[in-house]
PDB file of C-alpha atoms and ligand atoms in Angstrom:
ATOM      1  CA  MET I   1     -21.747  26.881 173.208  1.00  0.00           C
ATOM      2  CA  ARG I   2     -22.860  23.259 173.449  1.00  0.00           C
ATOM      3  CA  ILE I   3     -26.094  22.165 171.826  1.00  0.00           C
ATOM      4  CA  GLY I   4     -27.301  18.707 172.809  1.00  0.00           C
ATOM      5  CA  TYR I   5     -29.237  16.893 170.147  1.00  0.00           C
ATOM      6  CA  ILE I   6     -31.750  14.149 170.776  1.00  0.00           C
ATOM      7  CA  VAL I   7     -32.533  11.774 167.932  1.00  0.00           C
ATOM      8  CA  GLY I   8     -36.004  10.344 168.485  1.00  0.00           C
ATOM      9  CA  SER I   9     -35.258   7.072 166.716  1.00  0.00           C
ATOM     10  CA  LEU I  10     -33.749   3.834 167.951  1.00  0.00           C
ATOM     11  CA  ALA I  11     -33.127   2.576 164.414  1.00  0.00           C
ATOM     12  CA  GLN I  12     -29.578   1.648 163.510  1.00  0.00           C
ATOM     13  CA  HIS I  13     -29.769   3.439 160.177  1.00  0.00           C
ATOM     14  CA  SER I  14     -32.003   6.294 161.318  1.00  0.00           C
ATOM     15  CA  ILE I  15     -32.393   9.015 158.720  1.00  0.00           C
ATOM     16  CA  ASN I  16     -32.898  11.476 161.569  1.00  0.00           C
ATOM     17  CA  ARG I  17     -29.474  10.624 162.970  1.00  0.00           C
ATOM     18  CA  ARG I  18     -28.116  11.187 159.510  1.00  0.00           C
ATOM     19  CA  LEU I  19     -29.770  14.612 159.517  1.00  0.00           C
ATOM     20  CA  ALA I  20     -28.249  15.297 162.941  1.00  0.00           C
ATOM     21  CA  THR I  21     -24.791  14.535 161.588  1.00  0.00           C
ATOM     22  CA  ALA I  22     -25.418  16.855 158.653  1.00  0.00           C
ATOM     23  CA  LEU I  23     -26.544  19.672 160.974  1.00  0.00           C
ATOM     24  CA  SER I  24     -23.555  19.136 163.286  1.00  0.00           C
ATOM     25  CA  GLY I  25     -21.290  19.720 160.300  1.00  0.00           C
ATOM     26  CA  LEU I  26     -22.863  23.142 159.760  1.00  0.00           C
ATOM     27  CA  ALA I  27     -22.171  24.414 163.277  1.00  0.00           C
ATOM     28  CA  PRO I  28     -20.283  27.709 163.291  1.00  0.00           C
ATOM     29  CA  GLU I  29     -16.919  28.172 165.030  1.00  0.00           C
ATOM     30  CA  GLY I  30     -17.253  27.830 168.794  1.00  0.00           C
ATOM     31  CA  VAL I  31     -20.457  25.774 168.690  1.00  0.00           C
ATOM     32  CA  GLU I  32     -20.405  22.056 169.424  1.00  0.00           C
ATOM     33  CA  PHE I  33     -23.244  19.605 168.786  1.00  0.00           C
ATOM     34  CA  VAL I  34     -23.246  16.638 171.171  1.00  0.00           C
ATOM     35  CA  GLU I  35     -25.647  13.700 171.075  1.00  0.00           C
ATOM     36  CA  ILE I  36     -27.766  13.001 174.142  1.00  0.00           C
ATOM     37  CA  SER I  37     -28.690   9.368 173.634  1.00  0.00           C
ATOM     38  CA  ILE I  38     -32.082   7.945 174.547  1.00  0.00           C
ATOM     39  CA  ALA I  39     -31.138   4.377 173.627  1.00  0.00           C
ATOM     40  CA  ASP I  40     -30.514   3.063 177.164  1.00  0.00           C
ATOM     41  CA  LEU I  41     -33.593   4.518 178.836  1.00  0.00           C
ATOM     42  CA  PRO I  42     -36.050   1.956 180.216  1.00  0.00           C
ATOM     43  CA  LEU I  43     -39.764   2.601 179.853  1.00  0.00           C
ATOM     44  CA  TYR I  44     -40.814   5.329 182.254  1.00  0.00           C
ATOM     45  CA  SER I  45     -43.002   4.641 185.264  1.00  0.00           C
ATOM     46  CA  TRP I  46     -43.491   6.893 188.254  1.00  0.00           C
ATOM     47  CA  ASP I  47     -42.848   3.832 190.410  1.00  0.00           C
ATOM     48  CA  GLN I  48     -39.193   4.732 189.940  1.00  0.00           C
ATOM     49  CA  ASP I  49     -39.464   8.432 190.752  1.00  0.00           C
ATOM     50  CA  ALA I  50     -37.996   7.841 194.207  1.00  0.00           C
ATOM     51  CA  ASP I  51     -35.118   5.769 192.859  1.00  0.00           C
ATOM     52  CA  PHE I  52     -34.266   6.845 189.333  1.00  0.00           C
ATOM     53  CA  PRO I  53     -32.291   4.307 187.249  1.00  0.00           C
ATOM     54  CA  ALA I  54     -28.728   5.302 186.371  1.00  0.00           C
ATOM     55  CA  ALA I  55     -29.540   5.698 182.663  1.00  0.00           C
ATOM     56  CA  ALA I  56     -32.242   8.236 183.457  1.00  0.00           C
ATOM     57  CA  LEU I  57     -29.983  10.155 185.863  1.00  0.00           C
ATOM     58  CA  ASP I  58     -27.288  10.245 183.170  1.00  0.00           C
ATOM     59  CA  PHE I  59     -29.833  11.474 180.645  1.00  0.00           C
ATOM     60  CA  LYS I  60     -31.014  14.302 182.901  1.00  0.00           C
ATOM     61  CA  GLU I  61     -27.445  15.274 183.718  1.00  0.00           C
ATOM     62  CA  ALA I  62     -26.584  15.411 180.018  1.00  0.00           C
ATOM     63  CA  VAL I  63     -29.541  17.696 179.313  1.00  0.00           C
ATOM     64  CA  ALA I  64     -28.616  19.930 182.248  1.00  0.00           C
ATOM     65  CA  GLY I  65     -25.065  20.204 180.910  1.00  0.00           C
ATOM     66  CA  VAL I  66     -25.873  21.815 177.555  1.00  0.00           C
ATOM     67  CA  ASP I  67     -26.905  25.333 176.570  1.00  0.00           C
ATOM     68  CA  GLY I  68     -29.764  24.246 174.359  1.00  0.00           C
ATOM     69  CA  VAL I  69     -31.445  21.136 172.989  1.00  0.00           C
ATOM     70  CA  LEU I  70     -32.219  20.200 169.402  1.00  0.00           C
ATOM     71  CA  PHE I  71     -34.905  17.547 168.943  1.00  0.00           C
ATOM     72  CA  LEU I  72     -34.819  15.536 165.740  1.00  0.00           C
ATOM     73  CA  THR I  73     -38.098  13.715 165.523  1.00  0.00           C
ATOM     74  CA  PRO I  74     -39.095  11.010 163.112  1.00  0.00           C
ATOM     75  CA  GLU I  75     -42.819  10.776 162.368  1.00  0.00           C
ATOM     76  CA  TYR I  76     -44.376   7.483 163.440  1.00  0.00           C
ATOM     77  CA  ASN I  77     -48.110   7.176 162.850  1.00  0.00           C
ATOM     78  CA  ARG I  78     -48.484  10.922 162.520  1.00  0.00           C
ATOM     79  CA  SER I  79     -46.833  11.698 165.854  1.00  0.00           C
ATOM     80  CA  ILE I  80     -43.521  11.436 167.657  1.00  0.00           C
ATOM     81  CA  PRO I  81     -42.033   7.978 168.332  1.00  0.00           C
ATOM     82  CA  ALA I  82     -42.745   6.394 171.699  1.00  0.00           C
ATOM     83  CA  ALA I  83     -39.010   6.303 172.431  1.00  0.00           C
ATOM     84  CA  LEU I  84     -38.804  10.080 172.223  1.00  0.00           C
ATOM     85  CA  LYS I  85     -41.889  10.627 174.354  1.00  0.00           C
ATOM     86  CA  ASN I  86     -40.416   8.205 176.897  1.00  0.00           C
ATOM     87  CA  ALA I  87     -37.216  10.245 177.083  1.00  0.00           C
ATOM     88  CA  ILE I  88     -39.206  13.434 177.559  1.00  0.00           C
ATOM     89  CA  GLU I  89     -41.121  11.773 180.410  1.00  0.00           C
ATOM     90  CA  TRP I  90     -37.889  10.853 182.203  1.00  0.00           C
ATOM     91  CA  GLY I  91     -36.571  14.381 181.838  1.00  0.00           C
ATOM     92  CA  SER I  92     -39.762  15.847 183.266  1.00  0.00           C
ATOM     93  CA  ARG I  93     -39.792  13.875 186.521  1.00  0.00           C
ATOM     94  CA  PRO I  94     -39.780  13.592 189.538  1.00  0.00           C
ATOM     95  CA  TRP I  95     -42.406  16.326 189.788  1.00  0.00           C
ATOM     96  CA  GLY I  96     -40.744  19.676 190.370  1.00  0.00           C
ATOM     97  CA  GLN I  97     -37.387  18.460 189.088  1.00  0.00           C
ATOM     98  CA  SER I  98     -37.863  18.719 185.335  1.00  0.00           C
ATOM     99  CA  VAL I  99     -34.753  19.476 183.293  1.00  0.00           C
ATOM    100  CA  TRP I 100     -36.747  21.046 180.472  1.00  0.00           C
ATOM    101  CA  GLY I 101     -38.127  24.282 181.911  1.00  0.00           C
ATOM    102  CA  GLY I 102     -36.649  27.443 180.383  1.00  0.00           C
ATOM    103  CA  VAL I 103     -34.214  25.558 178.151  1.00  0.00           C
ATOM    104  CA  PRO I 104     -33.920  26.919 174.589  1.00  0.00           C
ATOM    105  CA  ALA I 105     -34.818  24.289 172.026  1.00  0.00           C
ATOM    106  CA  GLY I 106     -35.196  23.556 168.361  1.00  0.00           C
ATOM    107  CA  VAL I 107     -37.426  21.047 166.577  1.00  0.00           C
ATOM    108  CA  ILE I 108     -36.648  19.473 163.231  1.00  0.00           C
ATOM    109  CA  GLY I 109     -37.151  16.122 161.532  1.00  0.00           C
ATOM    110  CA  THR I 110     -37.040  14.169 158.332  1.00  0.00           C
ATOM    111  CA  SER I 111     -39.157  11.491 156.695  1.00  0.00           C
ATOM    112  CA  PRO I 112     -39.465  10.135 153.172  1.00  0.00           C
ATOM    113  CA  GLY I 113     -42.998  11.518 152.837  1.00  0.00           C
ATOM    114  CA  SER I 114     -43.700  14.941 151.374  1.00  0.00           C
ATOM    115  CA  THR I 115     -44.880  16.349 154.713  1.00  0.00           C
ATOM    116  CA  GLY I 116     -41.401  15.744 156.190  1.00  0.00           C
ATOM    117  CA  THR I 117     -42.527  15.087 159.812  1.00  0.00           C
ATOM    118  CA  ALA I 118     -44.727  18.207 159.972  1.00  0.00           C
ATOM    119  CA  MET I 119     -47.362  16.522 162.129  1.00  0.00           C
ATOM    120  CA  ALA I 120     -44.843  14.954 164.494  1.00  0.00           C
ATOM    121  CA  GLN I 121     -43.069  18.282 164.893  1.00  0.00           C
ATOM    122  CA  GLN I 122     -46.334  20.014 165.701  1.00  0.00           C
ATOM    123  CA  HIS I 123     -47.164  17.401 168.337  1.00  0.00           C
ATOM    124  CA  LEU I 124     -43.688  17.802 169.795  1.00  0.00           C
ATOM    125  CA  ARG I 125     -44.083  21.576 169.972  1.00  0.00           C
ATOM    126  CA  ASN I 126     -47.255  21.048 171.974  1.00  0.00           C
ATOM    127  CA  ILE I 127     -45.406  18.884 174.498  1.00  0.00           C
ATOM    128  CA  LEU I 128     -42.427  21.219 174.759  1.00  0.00           C
ATOM    129  CA  ALA I 129     -44.695  24.230 175.338  1.00  0.00           C
ATOM    130  CA  HIS I 130     -46.244  22.407 178.274  1.00  0.00           C
ATOM    131  CA  LEU I 131     -42.743  21.754 179.623  1.00  0.00           C
ATOM    132  CA  ASP I 132     -41.990  25.491 179.337  1.00  0.00           C
ATOM    133  CA  MET I 133     -39.114  25.060 176.901  1.00  0.00           C
ATOM    134  CA  ARG I 134     -38.155  28.110 174.823  1.00  0.00           C
ATOM    135  CA  VAL I 135     -38.744  26.654 171.383  1.00  0.00           C
ATOM    136  CA  LEU I 136     -37.488  28.392 168.262  1.00  0.00           C
ATOM    137  CA  GLY I 137     -40.592  29.347 166.271  1.00  0.00           C
ATOM    138  CA  GLN I 138     -39.034  30.079 162.892  1.00  0.00           C
ATOM    139  CA  PRO I 139     -37.662  28.823 160.657  1.00  0.00           C
ATOM    140  CA  GLU I 140     -39.467  25.514 160.554  1.00  0.00           C
ATOM    141  CA  ALA I 141     -37.821  22.743 158.550  1.00  0.00           C
ATOM    142  CA  PHE I 142     -39.807  19.757 157.326  1.00  0.00           C
ATOM    143  CA  VAL I 143     -37.074  17.818 155.613  1.00  0.00           C
ATOM    144  CA  GLN I 144     -38.147  15.303 152.998  1.00  0.00           C
ATOM    145  CA  ALA I 145     -35.563  12.522 152.854  1.00  0.00           C
ATOM    146  CA  ARG I 146     -34.705  12.119 149.196  1.00  0.00           C
ATOM    147  CA  GLU I 147     -32.248   9.756 147.603  1.00  0.00           C
ATOM    148  CA  GLY I 148     -28.937  11.541 147.231  1.00  0.00           C
ATOM    149  CA  ALA I 149     -29.769  14.515 149.505  1.00  0.00           C
ATOM    150  CA  ILE I 150     -27.723  13.472 152.558  1.00  0.00           C
ATOM    151  CA  ALA I 151     -25.120  10.684 152.369  1.00  0.00           C
ATOM    152  CA  ALA I 152     -24.898   8.012 155.077  1.00  0.00           C
ATOM    153  CA  THR I 153     -21.850   9.891 156.377  1.00  0.00           C
ATOM    154  CA  GLY I 154     -23.993  13.002 156.895  1.00  0.00           C
ATOM    155  CA  GLU I 155     -22.507  14.860 153.958  1.00  0.00           C
ATOM    156  CA  ILE I 156     -25.109  17.121 152.351  1.00  0.00           C
ATOM    157  CA  GLN I 157     -25.199  16.528 148.616  1.00  0.00           C
ATOM    158  CA  ASP I 158     -27.907  18.986 147.650  1.00  0.00           C
ATOM    159  CA  ASP I 159     -27.054  22.713 147.596  1.00  0.00           C
ATOM    160  CA  SER I 160     -30.566  24.003 148.204  1.00  0.00           C
ATOM    161  CA  LEU I 161     -30.980  21.648 151.188  1.00  0.00           C
ATOM    162  CA  ARG I 162     -27.605  22.781 152.534  1.00  0.00           C
ATOM    163  CA  ALA I 163     -28.778  26.402 152.429  1.00  0.00           C
ATOM    164  CA  VAL I 164     -32.010  25.531 154.254  1.00  0.00           C
ATOM    165  CA  LEU I 165     -30.173  23.562 156.939  1.00  0.00           C
ATOM    166  CA  GLN I 166     -27.503  26.248 157.349  1.00  0.00           C
ATOM    167  CA  GLY I 167     -30.258  28.805 157.872  1.00  0.00           C
ATOM    168  CA  TYR I 168     -31.814  26.535 160.471  1.00  0.00           C
ATOM    169  CA  VAL I 169     -28.545  26.018 162.380  1.00  0.00           C
ATOM    170  CA  ASP I 170     -27.739  29.741 162.320  1.00  0.00           C
ATOM    171  CA  ALA I 171     -31.186  30.609 163.667  1.00  0.00           C
ATOM    172  CA  LEU I 172     -30.943  27.957 166.398  1.00  0.00           C
ATOM    173  CA  VAL I 173     -27.504  29.159 167.490  1.00  0.00           C
ATOM    174  CA  ALA I 174     -28.757  32.765 167.645  1.00  0.00           C
ATOM    175  CA  HIS I 175     -31.784  31.588 169.642  1.00  0.00           C
ATOM    176  CA  VAL I 176     -29.658  29.692 172.184  1.00  0.00           C
ATOM    177  CA  ASP I 177     -27.242  32.606 172.401  1.00  0.00           C
ATOM    178  CA  ALA I 178     -30.074  35.069 173.050  1.00  0.00           C
ATOM    179  CA  ALA I 179     -31.472  32.833 175.795  1.00  0.00           C
ATOM    180  CA  ALA I 180     -28.037  32.670 177.454  1.00  0.00           C
ATOM    181  CA  ARG I 181     -27.793  36.483 177.428  1.00  0.00           C
ATOM    182  CA  VAL I 182     -31.198  36.841 179.047  1.00  0.00           C
ATOM    183  CA  ALA I 183     -30.196  34.331 181.745  1.00  0.00           C
ATOM    184  CA  ALA I 184     -26.868  36.079 182.452  1.00  0.00           C
TER     185      ALA I 184
HETATM  186  C1  FNR V 201     -43.333   5.412 159.794  1.00  0.00           C
HETATM  187  N1  FNR V 201     -43.090   6.348 158.794  1.00  0.00           N
HETATM  188  C2  FNR V 201     -43.889   7.472 158.687  1.00  0.00           C
HETATM  189  N2  FNR V 201     -43.523   8.541 157.914  1.00  0.00           N
HETATM  190  C3  FNR V 201     -44.283   9.657 157.867  1.00  0.00           C
HETATM  191  O1  FNR V 201     -43.932  10.620 157.185  1.00  0.00           O
HETATM  192  N3  FNR V 201     -45.447   9.733 158.595  1.00  0.00           N
HETATM  193  C4  FNR V 201     -45.877   8.723 159.382  1.00  0.00           C
HETATM  194  O2  FNR V 201     -46.901   8.838 160.025  1.00  0.00           O
HETATM  195  C5  FNR V 201     -45.083   7.529 159.428  1.00  0.00           C
HETATM  196  N4  FNR V 201     -45.453   6.490 160.240  1.00  0.00           N
HETATM  197  C6  FNR V 201     -44.546   5.487 160.513  1.00  0.00           C
HETATM  198  C7  FNR V 201     -44.806   4.570 161.541  1.00  0.00           C
HETATM  199  C8  FNR V 201     -43.848   3.630 161.871  1.00  0.00           C
HETATM  200  C9  FNR V 201     -44.116   2.689 163.032  1.00  0.00           C
HETATM  201  C10 FNR V 201     -42.630   3.564 161.156  1.00  0.00           C
HETATM  202  C11 FNR V 201     -41.562   2.551 161.545  1.00  0.00           C
HETATM  203  C12 FNR V 201     -42.375   4.436 160.142  1.00  0.00           C
HETATM  204  C13 FNR V 201     -41.880   6.223 157.941  1.00  0.00           C
HETATM  205  C14 FNR V 201     -40.719   6.924 158.600  1.00  0.00           C
HETATM  206  O3  FNR V 201     -40.731   8.291 158.237  1.00  0.00           O
HETATM  207  C15 FNR V 201     -39.393   6.298 158.149  1.00  0.00           C
HETATM  208  O4  FNR V 201     -39.357   4.942 158.600  1.00  0.00           O
HETATM  209  C16 FNR V 201     -38.173   7.015 158.689  1.00  0.00           C
HETATM  210  O5  FNR V 201     -37.008   6.308 158.282  1.00  0.00           O
HETATM  211  C17 FNR V 201     -38.216   7.105 160.213  1.00  0.00           C
HETATM  212  O6  FNR V 201     -37.157   7.891 160.705  1.00  0.00           O
HETATM  213  P1  FNR V 201     -35.876   7.191 161.374  1.00  0.00           P
HETATM  214  O7  FNR V 201     -36.361   6.255 162.425  1.00  0.00           O
HETATM  215  O8  FNR V 201     -35.164   6.467 160.231  1.00  0.00           O
HETATM  216  O9  FNR V 201     -35.052   8.333 161.900  1.00  0.00           O
END
């Protein structure tokens, strides 16, 4: 099983990328987490629907090549970052050729605040429902980024956080697996 993860931050030292690395390290045997980068995507306009740029074609191909997608969203101004919304736009177009429909997905995120991206995640769920993605409902994980919880290398340094994240990964893997069985 291959789960593609999309980090909704362009920041060099993104704490959400750090979370992605931590989650990747918790993948069970036979499951691979691969990053689907949004860094090279230009700003979306439907002017380019008839002639998609190479970066957008690559992005759509990468999404089509995985069994499920994990979104890691930062919270910017109580919603998802523009860069993430932009990537979702590219994946949804041209009309009738969206890569998102029916794809099993997970939503998670981290921020220093106590709400741990809860509002951004809820906004993202709204968007993904419209795109007909099969989003894991539970568990939710609103990860507060605390000093010493996850090292820059992605190593989880807090046992209770490790247990929460392991539970999340296990549930996501089961969700993607169940979707694959239904499709088969
Ligand atoms: C933030 N941050 C933030 N945090 C939060 O919990 N709720 C919010 O609404 C916002 N708003 C916000 C807006 C903008 C423009 C920035 C740059 C930041 C703080 C944010 O959680 C923090 O910068 C994280 O490090 C962002 O995640 P990445 O980009 O490091 O993965």
